[in-house]
PDB file of C-alpha atoms in Angstrom:
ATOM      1  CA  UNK A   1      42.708-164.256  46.490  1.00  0.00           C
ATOM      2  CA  UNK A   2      39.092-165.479  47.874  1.00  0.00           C
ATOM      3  CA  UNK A   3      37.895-165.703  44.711  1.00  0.00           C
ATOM      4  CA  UNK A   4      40.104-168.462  44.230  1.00  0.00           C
ATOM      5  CA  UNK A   5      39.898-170.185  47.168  1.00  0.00           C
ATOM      6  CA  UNK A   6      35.975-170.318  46.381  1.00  0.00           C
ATOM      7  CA  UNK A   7      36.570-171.578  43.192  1.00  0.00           C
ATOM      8  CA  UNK A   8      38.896-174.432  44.650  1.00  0.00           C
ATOM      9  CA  UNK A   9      36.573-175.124  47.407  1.00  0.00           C
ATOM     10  CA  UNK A  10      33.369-175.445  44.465  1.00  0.00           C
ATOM     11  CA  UNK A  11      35.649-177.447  42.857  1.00  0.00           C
ATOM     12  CA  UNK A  12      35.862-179.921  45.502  1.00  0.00           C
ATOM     13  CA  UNK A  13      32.171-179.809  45.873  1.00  0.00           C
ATOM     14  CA  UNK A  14      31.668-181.149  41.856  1.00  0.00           C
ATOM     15  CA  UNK A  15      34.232-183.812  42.852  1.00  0.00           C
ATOM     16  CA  UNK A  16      32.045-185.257  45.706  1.00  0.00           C
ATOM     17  CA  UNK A  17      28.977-185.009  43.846  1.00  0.00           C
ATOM     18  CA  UNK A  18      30.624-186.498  40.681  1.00  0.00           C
ATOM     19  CA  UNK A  19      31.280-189.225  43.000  1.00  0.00           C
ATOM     20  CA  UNK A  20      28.171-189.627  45.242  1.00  0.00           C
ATOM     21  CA  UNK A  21      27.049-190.053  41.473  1.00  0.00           C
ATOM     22  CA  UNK A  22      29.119-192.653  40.582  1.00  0.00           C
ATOM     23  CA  UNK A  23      28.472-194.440  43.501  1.00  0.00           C
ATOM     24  CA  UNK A  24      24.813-194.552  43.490  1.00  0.00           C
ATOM     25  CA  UNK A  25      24.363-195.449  39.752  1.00  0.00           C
ATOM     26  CA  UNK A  26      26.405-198.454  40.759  1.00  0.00           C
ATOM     27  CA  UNK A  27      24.112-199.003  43.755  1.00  0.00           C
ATOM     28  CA  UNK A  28      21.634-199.424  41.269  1.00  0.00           C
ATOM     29  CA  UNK A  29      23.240-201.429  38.916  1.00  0.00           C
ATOM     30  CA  UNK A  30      24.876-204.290  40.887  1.00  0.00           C
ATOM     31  CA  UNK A  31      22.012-204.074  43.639  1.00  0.00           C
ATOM     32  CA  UNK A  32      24.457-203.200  46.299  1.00  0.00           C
ATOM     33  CA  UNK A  33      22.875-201.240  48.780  1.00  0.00           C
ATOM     34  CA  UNK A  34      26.209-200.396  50.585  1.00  0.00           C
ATOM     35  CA  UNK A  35      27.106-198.087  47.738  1.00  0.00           C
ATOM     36  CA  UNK A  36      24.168-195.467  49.072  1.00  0.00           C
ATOM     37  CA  UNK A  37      25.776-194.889  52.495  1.00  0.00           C
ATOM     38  CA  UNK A  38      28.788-193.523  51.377  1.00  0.00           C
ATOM     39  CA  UNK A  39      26.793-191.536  48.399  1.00  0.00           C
ATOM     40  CA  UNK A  40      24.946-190.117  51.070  1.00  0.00           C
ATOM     41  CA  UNK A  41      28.087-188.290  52.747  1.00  0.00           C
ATOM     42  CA  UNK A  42      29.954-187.263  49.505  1.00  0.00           C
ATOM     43  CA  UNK A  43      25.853-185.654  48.243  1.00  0.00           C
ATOM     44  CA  UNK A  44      26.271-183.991  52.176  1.00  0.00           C
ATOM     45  CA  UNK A  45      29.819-183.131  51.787  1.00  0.00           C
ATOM     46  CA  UNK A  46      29.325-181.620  48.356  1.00  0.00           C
ATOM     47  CA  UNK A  47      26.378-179.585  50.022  1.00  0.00           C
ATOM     48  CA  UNK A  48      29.177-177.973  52.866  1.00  0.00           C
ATOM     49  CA  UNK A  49      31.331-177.043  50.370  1.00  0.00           C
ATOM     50  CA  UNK A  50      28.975-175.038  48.245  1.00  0.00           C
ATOM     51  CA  UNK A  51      27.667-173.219  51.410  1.00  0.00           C
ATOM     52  CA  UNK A  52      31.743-172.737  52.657  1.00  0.00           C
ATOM     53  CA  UNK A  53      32.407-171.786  49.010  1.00  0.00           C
ATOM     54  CA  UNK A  54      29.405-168.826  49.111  1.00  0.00           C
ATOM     55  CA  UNK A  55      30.327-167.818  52.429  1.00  0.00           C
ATOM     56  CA  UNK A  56      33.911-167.204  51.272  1.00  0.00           C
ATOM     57  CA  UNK A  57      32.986-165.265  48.123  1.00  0.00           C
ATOM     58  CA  UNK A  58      30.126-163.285  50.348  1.00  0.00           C
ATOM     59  CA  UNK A  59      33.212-161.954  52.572  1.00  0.00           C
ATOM     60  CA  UNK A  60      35.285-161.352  49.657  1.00  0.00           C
ATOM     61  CA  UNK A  61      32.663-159.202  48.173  1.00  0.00           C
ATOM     62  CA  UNK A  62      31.848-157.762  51.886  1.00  0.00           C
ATOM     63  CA  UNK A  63      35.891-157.125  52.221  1.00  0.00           C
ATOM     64  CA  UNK A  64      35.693-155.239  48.788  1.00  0.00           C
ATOM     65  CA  UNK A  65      32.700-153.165  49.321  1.00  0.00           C
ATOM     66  CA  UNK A  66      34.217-151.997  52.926  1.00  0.00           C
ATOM     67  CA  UNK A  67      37.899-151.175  51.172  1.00  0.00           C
ATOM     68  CA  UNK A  68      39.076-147.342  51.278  1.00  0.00           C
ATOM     69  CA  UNK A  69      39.834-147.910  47.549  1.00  0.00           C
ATOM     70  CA  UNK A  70      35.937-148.649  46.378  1.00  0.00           C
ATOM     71  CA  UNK A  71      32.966-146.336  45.857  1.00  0.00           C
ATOM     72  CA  UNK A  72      29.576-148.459  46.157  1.00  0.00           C
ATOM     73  CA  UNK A  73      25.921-146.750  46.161  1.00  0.00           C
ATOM     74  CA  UNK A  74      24.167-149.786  45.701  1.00  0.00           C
ATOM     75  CA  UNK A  75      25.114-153.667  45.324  1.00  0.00           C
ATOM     76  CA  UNK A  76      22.946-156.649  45.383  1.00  0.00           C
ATOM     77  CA  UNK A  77      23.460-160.299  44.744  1.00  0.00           C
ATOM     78  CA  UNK A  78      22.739-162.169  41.585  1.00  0.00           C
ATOM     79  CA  UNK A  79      20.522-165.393  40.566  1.00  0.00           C
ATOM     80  CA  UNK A  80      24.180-167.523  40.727  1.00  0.00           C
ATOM     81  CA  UNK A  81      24.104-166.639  44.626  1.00  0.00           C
ATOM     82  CA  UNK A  82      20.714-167.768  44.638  1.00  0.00           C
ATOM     83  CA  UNK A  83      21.406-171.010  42.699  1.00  0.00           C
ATOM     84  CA  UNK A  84      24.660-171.761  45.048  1.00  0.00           C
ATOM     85  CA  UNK A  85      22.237-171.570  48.376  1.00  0.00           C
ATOM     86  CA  UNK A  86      19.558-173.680  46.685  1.00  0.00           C
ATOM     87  CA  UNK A  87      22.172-176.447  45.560  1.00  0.00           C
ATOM     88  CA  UNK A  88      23.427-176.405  48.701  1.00  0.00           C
ATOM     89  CA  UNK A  89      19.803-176.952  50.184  1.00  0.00           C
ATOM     90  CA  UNK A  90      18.859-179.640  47.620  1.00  0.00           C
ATOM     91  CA  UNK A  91      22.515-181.531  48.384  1.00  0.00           C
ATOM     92  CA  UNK A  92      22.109-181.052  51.929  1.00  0.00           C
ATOM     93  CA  UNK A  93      18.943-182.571  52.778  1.00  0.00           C
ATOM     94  CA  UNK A  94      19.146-185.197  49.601  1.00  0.00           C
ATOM     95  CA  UNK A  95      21.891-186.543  51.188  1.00  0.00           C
ATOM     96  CA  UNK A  96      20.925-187.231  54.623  1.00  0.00           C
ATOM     97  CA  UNK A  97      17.362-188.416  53.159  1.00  0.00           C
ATOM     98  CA  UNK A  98      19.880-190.799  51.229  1.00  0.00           C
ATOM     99  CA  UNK A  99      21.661-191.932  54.477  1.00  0.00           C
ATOM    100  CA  UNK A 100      18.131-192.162  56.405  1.00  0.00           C
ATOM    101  CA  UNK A 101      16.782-194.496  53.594  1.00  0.00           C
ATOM    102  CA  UNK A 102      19.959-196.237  53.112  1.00  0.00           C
ATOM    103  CA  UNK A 103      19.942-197.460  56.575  1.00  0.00           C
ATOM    104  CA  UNK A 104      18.766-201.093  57.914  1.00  0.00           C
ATOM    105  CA  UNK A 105      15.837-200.678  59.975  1.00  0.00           C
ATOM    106  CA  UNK A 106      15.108-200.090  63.232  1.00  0.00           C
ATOM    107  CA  UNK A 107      14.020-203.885  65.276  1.00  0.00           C
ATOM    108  CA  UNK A 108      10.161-203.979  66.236  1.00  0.00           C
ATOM    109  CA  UNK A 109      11.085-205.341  69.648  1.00  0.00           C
ATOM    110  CA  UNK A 110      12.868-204.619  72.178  1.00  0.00           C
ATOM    111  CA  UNK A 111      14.635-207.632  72.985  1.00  0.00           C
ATOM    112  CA  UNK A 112      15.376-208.161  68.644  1.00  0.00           C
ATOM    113  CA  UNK A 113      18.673-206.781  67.455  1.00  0.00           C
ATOM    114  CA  UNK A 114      19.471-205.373  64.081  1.00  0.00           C
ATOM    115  CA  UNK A 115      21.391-208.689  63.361  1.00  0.00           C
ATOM    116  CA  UNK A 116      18.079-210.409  63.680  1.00  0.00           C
ATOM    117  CA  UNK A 117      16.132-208.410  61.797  1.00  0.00           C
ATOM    118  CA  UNK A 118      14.564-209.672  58.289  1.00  0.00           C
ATOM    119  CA  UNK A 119      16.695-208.881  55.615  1.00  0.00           C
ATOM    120  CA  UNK A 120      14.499-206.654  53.150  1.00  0.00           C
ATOM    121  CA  UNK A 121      15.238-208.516  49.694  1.00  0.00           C
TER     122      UNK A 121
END
């Protein structure tokens, strides 16, 4: 039964990044910049779920291994669980470097506003 509620939970996670995707390939394309914000959080979002999805199959394994009904000498995790922490590492900080670059910047002075600021194209 975790097992399955991983596997629901990674499927959310290709859904964001499917469309974080979507929406910065259209960023691109039209030149709208808005498009990365909201990339940002479904790349981030996609990230949480990975690490929520590894956590739950980690304490499904944990809940097996500790179960009356199991023998175990040795057990040790494969390259997959390797390859789920380092996608979650590579969504994670991806997508707030997204949101950092996405975002207008900072005014030079303290009495200028963001409204006043140059617009960059």
């Amino acid at each position: 039964e975790y097992s399955i509620s991983a596997a629901a939970i990674a499927i959310f996670s290709v859904g964001f990044a499917i469309i974080g995707t979507i929406c910065v390939l259209l960023s691109f394309r039209k030149k709208r910049d808005y498009l990365l914000k909201p990339a940002s959080m479904f790349y981030t979002f996609a990230g949480l779920c990975i690490i929520i999805s590894v956590e739950v199959m980690r304490q499904s394994v944990k809940r097996m291994i500790d179960s009356k009904d199991t023998a175990w000498i040795k057990y040790s995790y494969s390259w997959s669980f390797a390859c789920a922490c380092a996608s979650f590492v590579l969504l994670f900080v991806c997508g707030l470097a997204l949101l950092l670059i996405a975002l207008p910047r900072f005014p030079q002075n303290p009495w200028e506003t963001c409204m006043d600021a140059e617009p960059e194209h």
